[in-house]
Amino acid sequence: MNDTMTLSQRADALEQKMSDELDYIVIKSRLYSMADADLSPAPNAAAIMAKNPRARVLMGDDPRLPEMPAKPTLVDFFKYRFGPAAHLLQSARHAVKGGLSEKMVLACLLHDISTIGFIRGDHGYWGAQLVEPYVEEEVTWAIRAHQVLRFYPDESVGYEYPASYVKTFGADYRPDAYVEEDYKRMRDHKWYMSGRMITVHDIYSFDPDVRVELEEFTDVIGRNFRQPKEGLGFDNSPVAHMWRAMIRPAKYL
Ligand SMILES: [Fe+2]
Ligand SMILES: [Fe+2]
């Protein structure tokens, strides 16, 4: 591949190479290419197939990813789909040490699952939606709220605007208007402090030397996450398709 190729040519070439080697063609969702600032048309599946008639467009399991059980549990997603979860595990342990209720320990354990498994932007909203059918309403509310409350200090619990945000986003960064609006709504909500607690236990949970195993929370998950017997993605819930998107992120249709 040479440097004069456009992003989409590069993607086409990669996909061609993959289909030559693997007998299947991966066509990414628009969202992935837009994240690469690539607005070009999707690779032409028919043209790729014409060059490699054995190849088929990916509709089933993706052989490049670890196999998922037929009825995946939350723990299976941690094991086979989510990225490193050290931050979430540390945050949950911190919540235990802080004496939080079990459901709030679960909220801390899950607060960033969208960042490590789905979509980054607005991750608190996505994460809350992912777990909504399976946890208490307060847990969903708190996960959504942490997204917003992270940007606002609360002296009553010693929470300051994160120094890391000043560094990461610049000293002049201001949250979007819809975040500000949500903050005003959340500030007066009966569960405000639950959302706030996620931010409190969030901030101390980035220690590269602390190791926490998911097994430490098996019981908390068992008691507080209503695992559907059909498996996440197959229980006909309003969010089942979102879990399926993580099982087969490159499914063509
Ligand atoms: Fe977060
Ligand atoms: Fe976090």
mmCIF file of C-alpha atoms and ligand atoms in Angstrom:
data_model
loop_
_atom_site.group_PDB
_atom_site.id
_atom_site.type_symbol
_atom_site.label_atom_id
_atom_site.label_comp_id
_atom_site.label_asym_id
_atom_site.label_seq_id
_atom_site.Cartn_x
_atom_site.Cartn_y
_atom_site.Cartn_z
ATOM 1 C CA MET A 1 0.000 0.000 0.000
ATOM 2 C CA ASN A 2 1.400 3.388 -0.864
ATOM 3 C CA ASP A 3 0.983 6.778 0.756
ATOM 4 C CA THR A 4 -0.982 8.362 -2.066
ATOM 5 C CA MET A 5 -4.017 6.140 -1.442
ATOM 6 C CA THR A 6 -7.052 7.803 0.062
ATOM 7 C CA LEU A 7 -8.482 6.413 3.253
ATOM 8 C CA SER A 8 -11.258 4.650 1.412
ATOM 9 C CA GLN A 9 -8.854 3.161 -1.173
ATOM 10 C CA ARG A 10 -6.783 1.955 1.707
ATOM 11 C CA ALA A 11 -9.837 0.412 3.329
ATOM 12 C CA ASP A 12 -10.830 -1.207 0.007
ATOM 13 C CA ALA A 13 -7.345 -2.636 -0.382
ATOM 14 C CA LEU A 14 -7.402 -3.987 3.147
ATOM 15 C CA GLU A 15 -10.807 -5.515 2.645
ATOM 16 C CA GLN A 16 -9.702 -7.010 -0.659
ATOM 17 C CA LYS A 17 -6.666 -8.515 1.040
ATOM 18 C CA MET A 18 -8.834 -9.868 3.821
ATOM 19 C CA SER A 19 -11.348 -11.406 1.467
ATOM 20 C CA ASP A 20 -8.540 -13.019 -0.563
ATOM 21 C CA GLU A 21 -7.196 -14.603 2.577
ATOM 22 C CA LEU A 22 -10.323 -15.262 4.584
ATOM 23 C CA ASP A 23 -13.152 -15.948 2.163
ATOM 24 C CA TYR A 24 -15.291 -13.295 3.679
ATOM 25 C CA ILE A 25 -15.742 -9.606 3.138
ATOM 26 C CA VAL A 26 -16.006 -7.114 5.965
ATOM 27 C CA ILE A 27 -17.851 -3.900 5.231
ATOM 28 C CA LYS A 28 -17.781 -1.515 8.157
ATOM 29 C CA SER A 29 -20.738 0.508 9.351
ATOM 30 C CA ARG A 30 -20.766 4.156 8.371
ATOM 31 C CA LEU A 31 -20.074 5.146 11.955
ATOM 32 C CA TYR A 32 -16.619 3.557 11.880
ATOM 33 C CA SER A 33 -15.593 5.254 8.651
ATOM 34 C CA MET A 34 -16.959 8.607 9.792
ATOM 35 C CA ALA A 35 -14.813 8.234 12.897
ATOM 36 C CA ASP A 36 -11.881 8.143 10.476
ATOM 37 C CA ALA A 37 -13.286 11.268 8.781
ATOM 38 C CA ASP A 38 -13.971 9.086 5.757
ATOM 39 C CA LEU A 39 -17.195 10.075 3.999
ATOM 40 C CA SER A 40 -16.563 8.060 0.856
ATOM 41 C CA PRO A 41 -19.010 5.379 -0.324
ATOM 42 C CA ALA A 42 -18.817 1.985 1.359
ATOM 43 C CA PRO A 43 -16.505 -0.553 -0.311
ATOM 44 C CA ASN A 44 -18.221 -2.246 -3.210
ATOM 45 C CA ALA A 45 -19.021 -5.761 -2.029
ATOM 46 C CA ALA A 46 -20.019 -6.932 -5.507
ATOM 47 C CA ALA A 47 -16.710 -5.789 -7.007
ATOM 48 C CA ILE A 48 -14.737 -7.544 -4.277
ATOM 49 C CA MET A 49 -16.779 -10.711 -4.774
ATOM 50 C CA ALA A 50 -16.205 -10.545 -8.522
ATOM 51 C CA LYS A 51 -12.472 -10.833 -7.879
ATOM 52 C CA ASN A 52 -12.901 -13.586 -5.318
ATOM 53 C CA PRO A 53 -16.071 -15.539 -6.087
ATOM 54 C CA ARG A 54 -15.675 -17.726 -3.016
ATOM 55 C CA ALA A 55 -15.937 -14.754 -0.673
ATOM 56 C CA ARG A 56 -19.183 -13.876 1.063
ATOM 57 C CA VAL A 57 -20.145 -10.723 2.896
ATOM 58 C CA LEU A 58 -19.971 -11.247 6.640
ATOM 59 C CA MET A 59 -23.365 -11.995 8.161
ATOM 60 C CA GLY A 60 -22.487 -14.503 10.871
ATOM 61 C CA ASP A 61 -19.904 -14.604 13.620
ATOM 62 C CA ASP A 62 -16.709 -12.720 12.894
ATOM 63 C CA PRO A 63 -13.862 -15.262 12.909
ATOM 64 C CA ARG A 64 -11.402 -12.517 13.886
ATOM 65 C CA LEU A 65 -13.120 -12.068 17.257
ATOM 66 C CA PRO A 66 -13.352 -14.477 20.196
ATOM 67 C CA GLU A 67 -16.361 -16.746 19.955
ATOM 68 C CA MET A 68 -19.302 -15.781 22.159
ATOM 69 C CA PRO A 69 -21.502 -18.342 23.911
ATOM 70 C CA ALA A 70 -24.968 -18.783 22.415
ATOM 71 C CA LYS A 71 -26.526 -17.167 25.492
ATOM 72 C CA PRO A 72 -23.964 -14.572 26.534
ATOM 73 C CA THR A 73 -23.891 -13.194 30.041
ATOM 74 C CA LEU A 74 -22.614 -9.853 31.249
ATOM 75 C CA VAL A 75 -19.431 -11.606 32.366
ATOM 76 C CA ASP A 76 -18.981 -13.044 28.854
ATOM 77 C CA PHE A 77 -19.035 -9.513 27.467
ATOM 78 C CA PHE A 78 -16.362 -8.489 29.970
ATOM 79 C CA LYS A 79 -14.295 -11.500 28.914
ATOM 80 C CA TYR A 80 -14.774 -11.591 25.147
ATOM 81 C CA ARG A 81 -15.778 -8.137 23.979
ATOM 82 C CA PHE A 82 -14.942 -5.348 26.406
ATOM 83 C CA GLY A 83 -11.506 -3.757 26.458
ATOM 84 C CA PRO A 84 -9.412 -3.674 29.626
ATOM 85 C CA ALA A 85 -11.747 -3.145 32.576
ATOM 86 C CA ALA A 86 -9.186 -2.263 35.261
ATOM 87 C CA HIS A 87 -10.695 1.181 35.766
ATOM 88 C CA LEU A 88 -14.200 -0.212 36.296
ATOM 89 C CA LEU A 89 -12.997 -2.952 38.634
ATOM 90 C CA GLN A 90 -10.990 -0.488 40.713
ATOM 91 C CA SER A 91 -13.905 1.872 40.826
ATOM 92 C CA ALA A 92 -16.217 -0.905 42.080
ATOM 93 C CA ARG A 93 -13.730 -1.947 44.759
ATOM 94 C CA HIS A 94 -13.419 1.668 45.804
ATOM 95 C CA ALA A 95 -17.190 1.823 46.126
ATOM 96 C CA VAL A 96 -17.160 -1.273 48.358
ATOM 97 C CA LYS A 97 -14.523 0.316 50.574
ATOM 98 C CA GLY A 98 -16.573 3.503 50.677
ATOM 99 C CA GLY A 99 -19.496 1.535 52.080
ATOM 100 C CA LEU A 100 -21.818 2.002 49.101
ATOM 101 C CA SER A 101 -24.826 -0.269 48.627
ATOM 102 C CA GLU A 102 -24.478 -3.288 46.363
ATOM 103 C CA LYS A 103 -26.544 -1.739 43.617
ATOM 104 C CA MET A 104 -24.226 1.281 43.627
ATOM 105 C CA VAL A 105 -21.182 -0.993 43.541
ATOM 106 C CA LEU A 106 -22.740 -2.480 40.407
ATOM 107 C CA ALA A 107 -23.299 1.031 39.022
ATOM 108 C CA CYS A 108 -19.596 1.789 39.548
ATOM 109 C CA LEU A 109 -18.655 -1.529 37.942
ATOM 110 C CA LEU A 110 -20.738 -0.728 34.853
ATOM 111 C CA HIS A 111 -20.450 3.044 34.571
ATOM 112 C CA ASP A 112 -18.050 3.024 31.601
ATOM 113 C CA ILE A 113 -19.058 -0.153 29.753
ATOM 114 C CA SER A 114 -19.902 1.901 26.708
ATOM 115 C CA THR A 115 -16.381 3.348 26.646
ATOM 116 C CA ILE A 116 -14.789 -0.095 26.801
ATOM 117 C CA GLY A 117 -17.288 -1.919 24.601
ATOM 118 C CA PHE A 118 -19.476 0.305 22.484
ATOM 119 C CA ILE A 119 -19.347 4.043 21.784
ATOM 120 C CA ARG A 120 -17.248 6.670 23.556
ATOM 121 C CA GLY A 121 -19.088 9.940 22.958
ATOM 122 C CA ASP A 122 -22.004 10.293 25.378
ATOM 123 C CA HIS A 123 -20.874 6.992 26.902
ATOM 124 C CA GLY A 124 -22.907 7.525 30.079
ATOM 125 C CA TYR A 125 -26.127 7.783 28.087
ATOM 126 C CA TRP A 126 -25.278 4.729 25.960
ATOM 127 C CA GLY A 127 -24.114 2.728 28.963
ATOM 128 C CA ALA A 128 -27.254 3.515 30.947
ATOM 129 C CA GLN A 129 -29.400 2.446 28.009
ATOM 130 C CA LEU A 130 -27.503 -0.820 27.578
ATOM 131 C CA VAL A 131 -28.222 -1.947 31.132
ATOM 132 C CA GLU A 132 -31.629 -0.350 31.660
ATOM 133 C CA PRO A 133 -33.764 -3.527 31.383
ATOM 134 C CA TYR A 134 -31.500 -5.449 33.755
ATOM 135 C CA VAL A 135 -30.818 -3.186 36.733
ATOM 136 C CA GLU A 136 -32.712 -1.022 39.167
ATOM 137 C CA GLU A 137 -33.817 2.319 37.788
ATOM 138 C CA GLU A 138 -31.512 4.153 40.167
ATOM 139 C CA VAL A 139 -28.489 2.353 38.700
ATOM 140 C CA THR A 140 -29.420 3.412 35.177
ATOM 141 C CA TRP A 141 -30.071 6.954 36.343
ATOM 142 C CA ALA A 142 -26.712 7.156 38.124
ATOM 143 C CA ILE A 143 -24.737 5.791 35.161
ATOM 144 C CA ARG A 144 -26.369 8.362 32.879
ATOM 145 C CA ALA A 145 -25.759 11.111 35.414
ATOM 146 C CA HIS A 146 -22.047 10.397 35.906
ATOM 147 C CA GLN A 147 -21.507 11.437 32.294
ATOM 148 C CA VAL A 148 -22.740 14.905 33.163
ATOM 149 C CA LEU A 149 -21.746 15.305 36.813
ATOM 150 C CA ARG A 150 -18.084 14.553 36.005
ATOM 151 C CA PHE A 151 -17.831 18.087 34.658
ATOM 152 C CA TYR A 152 -19.176 19.839 37.751
ATOM 153 C CA PRO A 153 -17.553 20.070 41.179
ATOM 154 C CA ASP A 154 -19.373 19.291 44.409
ATOM 155 C CA GLU A 155 -17.535 20.516 47.474
ATOM 156 C CA SER A 156 -19.918 18.704 49.813
ATOM 157 C CA VAL A 157 -18.268 15.402 48.861
ATOM 158 C CA GLY A 158 -14.838 16.818 47.993
ATOM 159 C CA TYR A 159 -15.307 16.360 44.247
ATOM 160 C CA GLU A 160 -13.327 18.840 42.179
ATOM 161 C CA TYR A 161 -13.298 19.371 38.427
ATOM 162 C CA PRO A 162 -10.785 16.721 37.302
ATOM 163 C CA ALA A 163 -7.289 18.094 36.769
ATOM 164 C CA SER A 164 -6.942 15.516 33.989
ATOM 165 C CA TYR A 165 -9.748 17.269 32.064
ATOM 166 C CA VAL A 166 -7.871 20.559 32.150
ATOM 167 C CA LYS A 167 -4.946 18.733 30.621
ATOM 168 C CA THR A 168 -6.945 16.598 28.199
ATOM 169 C CA PHE A 169 -9.525 19.093 26.949
ATOM 170 C CA GLY A 170 -7.754 22.397 27.620
ATOM 171 C CA ALA A 171 -8.401 24.969 30.341
ATOM 172 C CA ASP A 172 -10.998 26.760 28.209
ATOM 173 C CA TYR A 173 -13.151 23.676 27.580
ATOM 174 C CA ARG A 174 -16.816 24.062 28.508
ATOM 175 C CA PRO A 175 -19.357 21.208 28.375
ATOM 176 C CA ASP A 176 -21.922 21.294 25.573
ATOM 177 C CA ALA A 177 -25.201 23.090 26.210
ATOM 178 C CA TYR A 178 -27.178 19.856 26.472
ATOM 179 C CA VAL A 179 -24.809 18.676 29.221
ATOM 180 C CA GLU A 180 -25.294 21.934 31.085
ATOM 181 C CA GLU A 181 -29.059 21.545 30.749
ATOM 182 C CA ASP A 182 -28.932 17.973 32.015
ATOM 183 C CA TYR A 183 -26.763 19.097 34.934
ATOM 184 C CA LYS A 184 -29.396 21.586 36.015
ATOM 185 C CA ARG A 185 -32.046 18.858 35.888
ATOM 186 C CA MET A 186 -29.898 16.265 37.657
ATOM 187 C CA ARG A 187 -28.751 18.572 40.433
ATOM 188 C CA ASP A 188 -32.231 18.604 41.948
ATOM 189 C CA HIS A 189 -33.065 14.959 41.363
ATOM 190 C CA LYS A 190 -33.709 12.580 44.264
ATOM 191 C CA TRP A 191 -30.915 10.313 43.006
ATOM 192 C CA TYR A 192 -28.398 13.108 42.451
ATOM 193 C CA MET A 193 -26.059 11.707 45.114
ATOM 194 C CA SER A 194 -26.035 8.256 43.480
ATOM 195 C CA GLY A 195 -24.781 9.731 40.226
ATOM 196 C CA ARG A 196 -22.366 11.878 42.198
ATOM 197 C CA MET A 197 -20.983 8.838 44.020
ATOM 198 C CA ILE A 198 -19.979 7.276 40.696
ATOM 199 C CA THR A 199 -17.912 10.370 39.949
ATOM 200 C CA VAL A 200 -16.340 10.253 43.413
ATOM 201 C CA HIS A 201 -15.272 6.618 43.022
ATOM 202 C CA ASP A 202 -14.390 7.185 39.377
ATOM 203 C CA ILE A 203 -11.622 9.639 40.028
ATOM 204 C CA TYR A 204 -9.397 7.442 42.200
ATOM 205 C CA SER A 205 -9.604 4.441 39.929
ATOM 206 C CA PHE A 206 -6.802 4.853 37.434
ATOM 207 C CA ASP A 207 -3.927 3.202 39.333
ATOM 208 C CA PRO A 208 -1.891 1.052 36.916
ATOM 209 C CA ASP A 209 -0.488 -0.973 39.833
ATOM 210 C CA VAL A 210 -3.798 -2.052 41.358
ATOM 211 C CA ARG A 211 -5.148 -5.363 40.059
ATOM 212 C CA VAL A 212 -8.745 -6.364 40.659
ATOM 213 C CA GLU A 213 -10.406 -9.477 39.235
ATOM 214 C CA LEU A 214 -13.947 -9.524 37.934
ATOM 215 C CA GLU A 215 -14.592 -12.604 40.107
ATOM 216 C CA GLU A 216 -14.540 -10.281 43.115
ATOM 217 C CA PHE A 217 -17.955 -9.060 41.918
ATOM 218 C CA THR A 218 -19.579 -12.297 40.777
ATOM 219 C CA ASP A 219 -22.054 -12.204 43.666
ATOM 220 C CA VAL A 220 -22.827 -8.496 43.265
ATOM 221 C CA ILE A 221 -23.593 -9.089 39.577
ATOM 222 C CA GLY A 222 -25.616 -12.212 40.412
ATOM 223 C CA ARG A 223 -27.785 -10.370 42.902
ATOM 224 C CA ASN A 224 -28.168 -7.053 41.096
ATOM 225 C CA PHE A 225 -28.007 -7.686 37.347
ATOM 226 C CA ARG A 226 -31.029 -9.542 35.957
ATOM 227 C CA GLN A 227 -29.220 -11.696 33.449
ATOM 228 C CA PRO A 228 -31.780 -12.730 30.776
ATOM 229 C CA LYS A 229 -31.989 -16.498 30.405
ATOM 230 C CA GLU A 230 -31.929 -16.192 26.583
ATOM 231 C CA GLY A 231 -28.617 -14.323 26.793
ATOM 232 C CA LEU A 232 -27.873 -10.613 26.313
ATOM 233 C CA GLY A 233 -28.812 -9.780 22.736
ATOM 234 C CA PHE A 234 -31.479 -12.457 22.406
ATOM 235 C CA ASP A 235 -34.081 -11.599 25.026
ATOM 236 C CA ASN A 236 -36.250 -9.391 22.828
ATOM 237 C CA SER A 237 -35.600 -6.403 25.107
ATOM 238 C CA PRO A 238 -35.574 -2.869 23.645
ATOM 239 C CA VAL A 239 -31.754 -2.896 23.818
ATOM 240 C CA ALA A 240 -31.071 -6.453 22.621
ATOM 241 C CA HIS A 241 -29.851 -5.196 19.233
ATOM 242 C CA MET A 242 -27.260 -3.019 20.955
ATOM 243 C CA TRP A 243 -25.725 -6.057 22.637
ATOM 244 C CA ARG A 244 -25.876 -7.929 19.321
ATOM 245 C CA ALA A 245 -23.949 -5.041 17.747
ATOM 246 C CA MET A 246 -21.101 -5.852 20.128
ATOM 247 C CA ILE A 247 -21.348 -9.579 19.413
ATOM 248 C CA ARG A 248 -21.174 -9.012 15.643
ATOM 249 C CA PRO A 249 -19.881 -5.458 15.132
ATOM 250 C CA ALA A 250 -19.246 -5.937 11.406
ATOM 251 C CA LYS A 251 -22.478 -7.695 10.463
ATOM 252 C CA TYR A 252 -23.438 -6.452 7.000
ATOM 253 C CA LEU A 253 -27.187 -6.135 7.521
HETATM 254 FE FE FE B 1 -17.330 7.744 32.491
HETATM 255 FE FE FE B 2 -14.939 6.184 34.722
#
